[in-house]
Each structure stands twice: as C-alpha cells, then as structure tokens.
C-alpha cells in the first residue's frame, strides 16, 4: 500500500523522520504514474537516456531498495539485474512488463525494506562481505535512500510532464 504524500511530523524521533521522508518520496514516484498508459510508461522522452522511462525508473527503484536493504544491509545473496553480467542499467530494461506489475513489485519491495528498517537499530551496519558500502550504518543507508528516491522522483516528474503535460509538486 502506497504511503500518503505527506511530510513527516516536524517534531519526531529520527527514525520516524527518516522513514517519513523516504515514504513521501516513494509515494511521489507512485503518484507520478497514476493514469499513465503502459505505452507511455515505456516511451523514452530523453534521447540521450533511452532507458530512462517511467517503467525503467520504477524497476530501478525496486532493485535499489532490494540492493541496499536486503543485500547490503542484511547480507542476502546479490541477486537481481544490477548484479548480473550485462549492461550497467539492466534493472531499467523492462520492455513488455506492465506498469501495474512494476508498481506492485516496487510497493512490495518498499514494504520489505520498511520491515527491515523497523527491526534494526539505526546504528547497525550492513553485513554483505563482498561490498564496501555494506559497512555503512542503517542510518547512512536510509539517508542515501531518501536522496536516491528524491532524485528519481524529480526524474519521473520531468518524464511525466514530457509525456503528457501532467505536473504537480506533491
């Protein structure tokens, strides 16, 4: 279930604020896809970045959530398109996958991430032995994910406006 597009409370503990900001950015990404056809979701509007489509960004965000919270933090096996031999942006190669499926997968992955976040201290560090970034604390990973998700929320905002003129802040 997509969280509401509301900012976290002005006065709250650190975890509530960090997860609140992350959830709001996640919700903005979901919102920017509302009413978009599958054809438009897969249509490229940036000539120099042909895989930067709405569908591609949604898939990328799903795999980024998985990589940071399940793989790097929990130490689970490094599985997914970004860990396979192939193009660097393989996680954005989603031709033929319906937008609704990609959004559902992203929503489910965000729920898994939030369960992981809730079960650990912000001072806990990642566990994957093969990646240097796994040495970061959960706090660092959360801040990074707020930054990563907000950056891509800006991308999907621009892509949506180029696709059909729809725009709005949050």
PDB file of C-alpha atoms in Angstrom:
ATOM      1  CA  UNK A   1       0.000   0.000   0.000  1.00  0.00           C
ATOM      2  CA  UNK A   2       1.450   3.344  -1.065  1.00  0.00           C
ATOM      3  CA  UNK A   3       2.027   5.728   1.856  1.00  0.00           C
ATOM      4  CA  UNK A   4       0.351   9.146   1.745  1.00  0.00           C
ATOM      5  CA  UNK A   5       2.212  12.058   0.202  1.00  0.00           C
ATOM      6  CA  UNK A   6       2.678  13.874   3.474  1.00  0.00           C
ATOM      7  CA  UNK A   7       5.799  15.146   5.169  1.00  0.00           C
ATOM      8  CA  UNK A   8       6.807  13.572   8.463  1.00  0.00           C
ATOM      9  CA  UNK A   9       5.999  15.425  11.698  1.00  0.00           C
ATOM     10  CA  UNK A  10       8.114  18.493  12.485  1.00  0.00           C
ATOM     11  CA  UNK A  11       8.919  17.043  15.872  1.00  0.00           C
ATOM     12  CA  UNK A  12       9.533  13.306  15.947  1.00  0.00           C
ATOM     13  CA  UNK A  13      12.288  10.823  16.597  1.00  0.00           C
ATOM     14  CA  UNK A  14      14.968  10.309  13.976  1.00  0.00           C
ATOM     15  CA  UNK A  15      13.602   7.014  12.626  1.00  0.00           C
ATOM     16  CA  UNK A  16      10.098   8.473  12.172  1.00  0.00           C
ATOM     17  CA  UNK A  17      11.520  11.420  10.275  1.00  0.00           C
ATOM     18  CA  UNK A  18      13.861   9.391   8.060  1.00  0.00           C
ATOM     19  CA  UNK A  19      11.258   6.782   7.152  1.00  0.00           C
ATOM     20  CA  UNK A  20       8.644   9.520   6.778  1.00  0.00           C
ATOM     21  CA  UNK A  21      10.733  11.406   4.221  1.00  0.00           C
ATOM     22  CA  UNK A  22      11.553   8.191   2.376  1.00  0.00           C
ATOM     23  CA  UNK A  23       7.902   7.114   2.306  1.00  0.00           C
ATOM     24  CA  UNK A  24       6.839  10.514   0.982  1.00  0.00           C
ATOM     25  CA  UNK A  25       9.340  10.317  -1.894  1.00  0.00           C
ATOM     26  CA  UNK A  26       8.236   6.754  -2.655  1.00  0.00           C
ATOM     27  CA  UNK A  27       4.620   7.928  -2.748  1.00  0.00           C
ATOM     28  CA  UNK A  28       5.508  10.762  -5.136  1.00  0.00           C
ATOM     29  CA  UNK A  29       7.072   8.248  -7.522  1.00  0.00           C
ATOM     30  CA  UNK A  30       3.918   6.092  -7.387  1.00  0.00           C
ATOM     31  CA  UNK A  31       1.677   9.160  -7.819  1.00  0.00           C
ATOM     32  CA  UNK A  32       3.519  10.309 -10.939  1.00  0.00           C
ATOM     33  CA  UNK A  33       2.492   7.027 -12.592  1.00  0.00           C
ATOM     34  CA  UNK A  34      -1.254   7.359 -11.903  1.00  0.00           C
ATOM     35  CA  UNK A  35      -3.312   7.212 -15.075  1.00  0.00           C
ATOM     36  CA  UNK A  36      -0.306   6.544 -17.294  1.00  0.00           C
ATOM     37  CA  UNK A  37      -0.755   4.006 -20.089  1.00  0.00           C
ATOM     38  CA  UNK A  38       1.667   1.117 -20.494  1.00  0.00           C
ATOM     39  CA  UNK A  39       2.710   2.541 -23.857  1.00  0.00           C
ATOM     40  CA  UNK A  40       3.603   5.907 -22.308  1.00  0.00           C
ATOM     41  CA  UNK A  41       5.254   4.255 -19.300  1.00  0.00           C
ATOM     42  CA  UNK A  42       7.677   2.546 -21.687  1.00  0.00           C
ATOM     43  CA  UNK A  43       8.144   5.533 -24.019  1.00  0.00           C
ATOM     44  CA  UNK A  44      11.500   7.265 -23.919  1.00  0.00           C
ATOM     45  CA  UNK A  45      11.453  11.059 -23.907  1.00  0.00           C
ATOM     46  CA  UNK A  46      15.168  11.656 -23.297  1.00  0.00           C
ATOM     47  CA  UNK A  47      17.167  10.988 -26.476  1.00  0.00           C
ATOM     48  CA  UNK A  48      20.475  10.568 -24.630  1.00  0.00           C
ATOM     49  CA  UNK A  49      18.953   8.249 -21.999  1.00  0.00           C
ATOM     50  CA  UNK A  50      16.623   5.877 -23.865  1.00  0.00           C
ATOM     51  CA  UNK A  51      16.128   3.541 -20.898  1.00  0.00           C
ATOM     52  CA  UNK A  52      15.110   6.398 -18.594  1.00  0.00           C
ATOM     53  CA  UNK A  53      11.388   5.701 -18.933  1.00  0.00           C
ATOM     54  CA  UNK A  54       8.760   5.765 -16.207  1.00  0.00           C
ATOM     55  CA  UNK A  55       8.721   1.964 -16.243  1.00  0.00           C
ATOM     56  CA  UNK A  56      12.513   1.823 -16.190  1.00  0.00           C
ATOM     57  CA  UNK A  57      12.774   4.171 -13.205  1.00  0.00           C
ATOM     58  CA  UNK A  58      10.153   2.209 -11.257  1.00  0.00           C
ATOM     59  CA  UNK A  59      12.065  -1.017 -11.873  1.00  0.00           C
ATOM     60  CA  UNK A  60      15.350   0.652 -10.945  1.00  0.00           C
ATOM     61  CA  UNK A  61      13.877   1.920  -7.668  1.00  0.00           C
ATOM     62  CA  UNK A  62      12.590  -1.547  -6.796  1.00  0.00           C
ATOM     63  CA  UNK A  63      16.034  -3.051  -7.304  1.00  0.00           C
ATOM     64  CA  UNK A  64      17.797  -0.201  -5.461  1.00  0.00           C
ATOM     65  CA  UNK A  65      15.573  -0.863  -2.410  1.00  0.00           C
ATOM     66  CA  UNK A  66      16.449  -4.553  -2.636  1.00  0.00           C
ATOM     67  CA  UNK A  67      20.170  -3.897  -3.017  1.00  0.00           C
ATOM     68  CA  UNK A  68      20.525  -1.527  -0.078  1.00  0.00           C
ATOM     69  CA  UNK A  69      18.272  -3.145   2.484  1.00  0.00           C
ATOM     70  CA  UNK A  70      18.258  -6.863   1.643  1.00  0.00           C
ATOM     71  CA  UNK A  71      21.644  -7.390   0.022  1.00  0.00           C
ATOM     72  CA  UNK A  72      23.998  -4.807   1.535  1.00  0.00           C
ATOM     73  CA  UNK A  73      22.365  -4.422   4.945  1.00  0.00           C
ATOM     74  CA  UNK A  74      21.122  -7.953   5.666  1.00  0.00           C
ATOM     75  CA  UNK A  75      23.811  -9.703   3.651  1.00  0.00           C
ATOM     76  CA  UNK A  76      21.443 -11.728   1.479  1.00  0.00           C
ATOM     77  CA  UNK A  77      22.707 -13.099  -1.865  1.00  0.00           C
ATOM     78  CA  UNK A  78      23.426 -10.451  -4.501  1.00  0.00           C
ATOM     79  CA  UNK A  79      20.661 -11.366  -6.935  1.00  0.00           C
ATOM     80  CA  UNK A  80      18.928  -9.084  -9.404  1.00  0.00           C
ATOM     81  CA  UNK A  81      19.670  -7.447 -12.741  1.00  0.00           C
ATOM     82  CA  UNK A  82      22.215  -4.992 -11.322  1.00  0.00           C
ATOM     83  CA  UNK A  83      24.352  -7.876 -10.035  1.00  0.00           C
ATOM     84  CA  UNK A  84      24.285  -9.954 -13.229  1.00  0.00           C
ATOM     85  CA  UNK A  85      26.735  -9.752 -16.109  1.00  0.00           C
ATOM     86  CA  UNK A  86      25.223  -7.411 -18.638  1.00  0.00           C
ATOM     87  CA  UNK A  87      24.560  -3.742 -19.222  1.00  0.00           C
ATOM     88  CA  UNK A  88      25.021  -1.353 -16.314  1.00  0.00           C
ATOM     89  CA  UNK A  89      21.378  -0.268 -16.494  1.00  0.00           C
ATOM     90  CA  UNK A  90      19.896  -3.772 -16.819  1.00  0.00           C
ATOM     91  CA  UNK A  91      17.456  -3.004 -13.997  1.00  0.00           C
ATOM     92  CA  UNK A  92      15.824  -0.434 -16.294  1.00  0.00           C
ATOM     93  CA  UNK A  93      15.308  -2.865 -19.166  1.00  0.00           C
ATOM     94  CA  UNK A  94      11.631  -3.723 -18.674  1.00  0.00           C
ATOM     95  CA  UNK A  95      10.123  -3.799 -22.160  1.00  0.00           C
ATOM     96  CA  UNK A  96       6.858  -5.722 -22.131  1.00  0.00           C
ATOM     97  CA  UNK A  97       6.385  -5.673 -18.349  1.00  0.00           C
ATOM     98  CA  UNK A  98       3.137  -3.870 -17.456  1.00  0.00           C
ATOM     99  CA  UNK A  99       3.479  -0.714 -15.374  1.00  0.00           C
ATOM    100  CA  UNK A 100       0.966  -2.065 -12.835  1.00  0.00           C
ATOM    101  CA  UNK A 101       3.202  -5.085 -12.227  1.00  0.00           C
ATOM    102  CA  UNK A 102       6.292  -2.893 -11.810  1.00  0.00           C
ATOM    103  CA  UNK A 103       4.461  -0.608  -9.363  1.00  0.00           C
ATOM    104  CA  UNK A 104       3.219  -3.582  -7.371  1.00  0.00           C
ATOM    105  CA  UNK A 105       6.725  -5.049  -7.185  1.00  0.00           C
ATOM    106  CA  UNK A 106       8.090  -1.671  -6.064  1.00  0.00           C
ATOM    107  CA  UNK A 107       5.384  -1.322  -3.424  1.00  0.00           C
ATOM    108  CA  UNK A 108       6.097  -4.816  -2.074  1.00  0.00           C
ATOM    109  CA  UNK A 109       9.828  -4.160  -2.019  1.00  0.00           C
ATOM    110  CA  UNK A 110       9.299  -0.920  -0.092  1.00  0.00           C
ATOM    111  CA  UNK A 111       7.225  -2.827   2.467  1.00  0.00           C
ATOM    112  CA  UNK A 112      10.054  -5.357   2.883  1.00  0.00           C
ATOM    113  CA  UNK A 113      12.533  -2.501   3.286  1.00  0.00           C
ATOM    114  CA  UNK A 114      10.356  -0.881   5.962  1.00  0.00           C
ATOM    115  CA  UNK A 115      10.142  -4.192   7.854  1.00  0.00           C
ATOM    116  CA  UNK A 116      13.934  -4.445   7.805  1.00  0.00           C
ATOM    117  CA  UNK A 117      14.299  -0.833   8.963  1.00  0.00           C
ATOM    118  CA  UNK A 118      11.824  -1.348  11.801  1.00  0.00           C
ATOM    119  CA  UNK A 119      13.625  -4.444  13.057  1.00  0.00           C
ATOM    120  CA  UNK A 120      17.094  -2.905  13.393  1.00  0.00           C
ATOM    121  CA  UNK A 121      18.929  -0.111  15.135  1.00  0.00           C
ATOM    122  CA  UNK A 122      19.924   2.863  13.017  1.00  0.00           C
ATOM    123  CA  UNK A 123      23.466   2.229  14.265  1.00  0.00           C
ATOM    124  CA  UNK A 124      23.593  -1.361  12.934  1.00  0.00           C
ATOM    125  CA  UNK A 125      25.909  -1.834   9.977  1.00  0.00           C
ATOM    126  CA  UNK A 126      25.436  -3.858   6.840  1.00  0.00           C
ATOM    127  CA  UNK A 127      26.591  -7.443   6.599  1.00  0.00           C
ATOM    128  CA  UNK A 128      27.438  -8.270   2.999  1.00  0.00           C
ATOM    129  CA  UNK A 129      31.100  -9.282   2.867  1.00  0.00           C
ATOM    130  CA  UNK A 130      31.607  -8.511  -0.836  1.00  0.00           C
ATOM    131  CA  UNK A 131      30.678  -4.813  -0.972  1.00  0.00           C
ATOM    132  CA  UNK A 132      32.455  -1.933   0.799  1.00  0.00           C
ATOM    133  CA  UNK A 133      29.203   0.041   1.074  1.00  0.00           C
ATOM    134  CA  UNK A 134      27.802  -2.694   3.339  1.00  0.00           C
ATOM    135  CA  UNK A 135      29.989  -1.184   6.097  1.00  0.00           C
ATOM    136  CA  UNK A 136      27.571   1.763   6.308  1.00  0.00           C
ATOM    137  CA  UNK A 137      25.080   2.107   9.144  1.00  0.00           C
ATOM    138  CA  UNK A 138      21.366   1.685   8.560  1.00  0.00           C
ATOM    139  CA  UNK A 139      21.080   5.431   9.254  1.00  0.00           C
ATOM    140  CA  UNK A 140      23.505   6.175   6.394  1.00  0.00           C
ATOM    141  CA  UNK A 141      21.609   3.822   4.093  1.00  0.00           C
ATOM    142  CA  UNK A 142      18.297   5.499   4.952  1.00  0.00           C
ATOM    143  CA  UNK A 143      19.703   8.960   4.257  1.00  0.00           C
ATOM    144  CA  UNK A 144      21.133   7.689   0.983  1.00  0.00           C
ATOM    145  CA  UNK A 145      17.763   6.186   0.015  1.00  0.00           C
ATOM    146  CA  UNK A 146      15.979   9.476   0.740  1.00  0.00           C
ATOM    147  CA  UNK A 147      18.482  11.167  -1.596  1.00  0.00           C
ATOM    148  CA  UNK A 148      18.250   8.437  -4.258  1.00  0.00           C
ATOM    149  CA  UNK A 149      14.455   8.307  -4.204  1.00  0.00           C
ATOM    150  CA  UNK A 150      14.047  12.100  -4.229  1.00  0.00           C
ATOM    151  CA  UNK A 151      16.436  12.404  -7.174  1.00  0.00           C
ATOM    152  CA  UNK A 152      14.427   9.872  -9.150  1.00  0.00           C
ATOM    153  CA  UNK A 153      11.145  11.487  -8.063  1.00  0.00           C
ATOM    154  CA  UNK A 154      12.450  14.569  -9.868  1.00  0.00           C
ATOM    155  CA  UNK A 155      13.229  12.469 -12.911  1.00  0.00           C
ATOM    156  CA  UNK A 156       9.749  10.943 -13.065  1.00  0.00           C
ATOM    157  CA  UNK A 157       8.216  14.387 -12.528  1.00  0.00           C
ATOM    158  CA  UNK A 158      10.047  15.636 -15.612  1.00  0.00           C
ATOM    159  CA  UNK A 159       9.375  12.488 -17.642  1.00  0.00           C
ATOM    160  CA  UNK A 160       5.652  12.678 -16.848  1.00  0.00           C
ATOM    161  CA  UNK A 161       5.443  16.309 -17.910  1.00  0.00           C
ATOM    162  CA  UNK A 162       7.236  15.498 -21.176  1.00  0.00           C
ATOM    163  CA  UNK A 163       4.902  12.542 -21.797  1.00  0.00           C
ATOM    164  CA  UNK A 164       1.545  14.230 -21.325  1.00  0.00           C
ATOM    165  CA  UNK A 165       1.904  17.615 -19.626  1.00  0.00           C
ATOM    166  CA  UNK A 166       0.835  16.387 -16.180  1.00  0.00           C
ATOM    167  CA  UNK A 167       2.661  18.187 -13.406  1.00  0.00           C
ATOM    168  CA  UNK A 168       2.403  18.885  -9.714  1.00  0.00           C
ATOM    169  CA  UNK A 169       4.623  19.069  -6.672  1.00  0.00           C
ATOM    170  CA  UNK A 170       3.161  16.647  -4.153  1.00  0.00           C
TER     171      UNK A 170
END
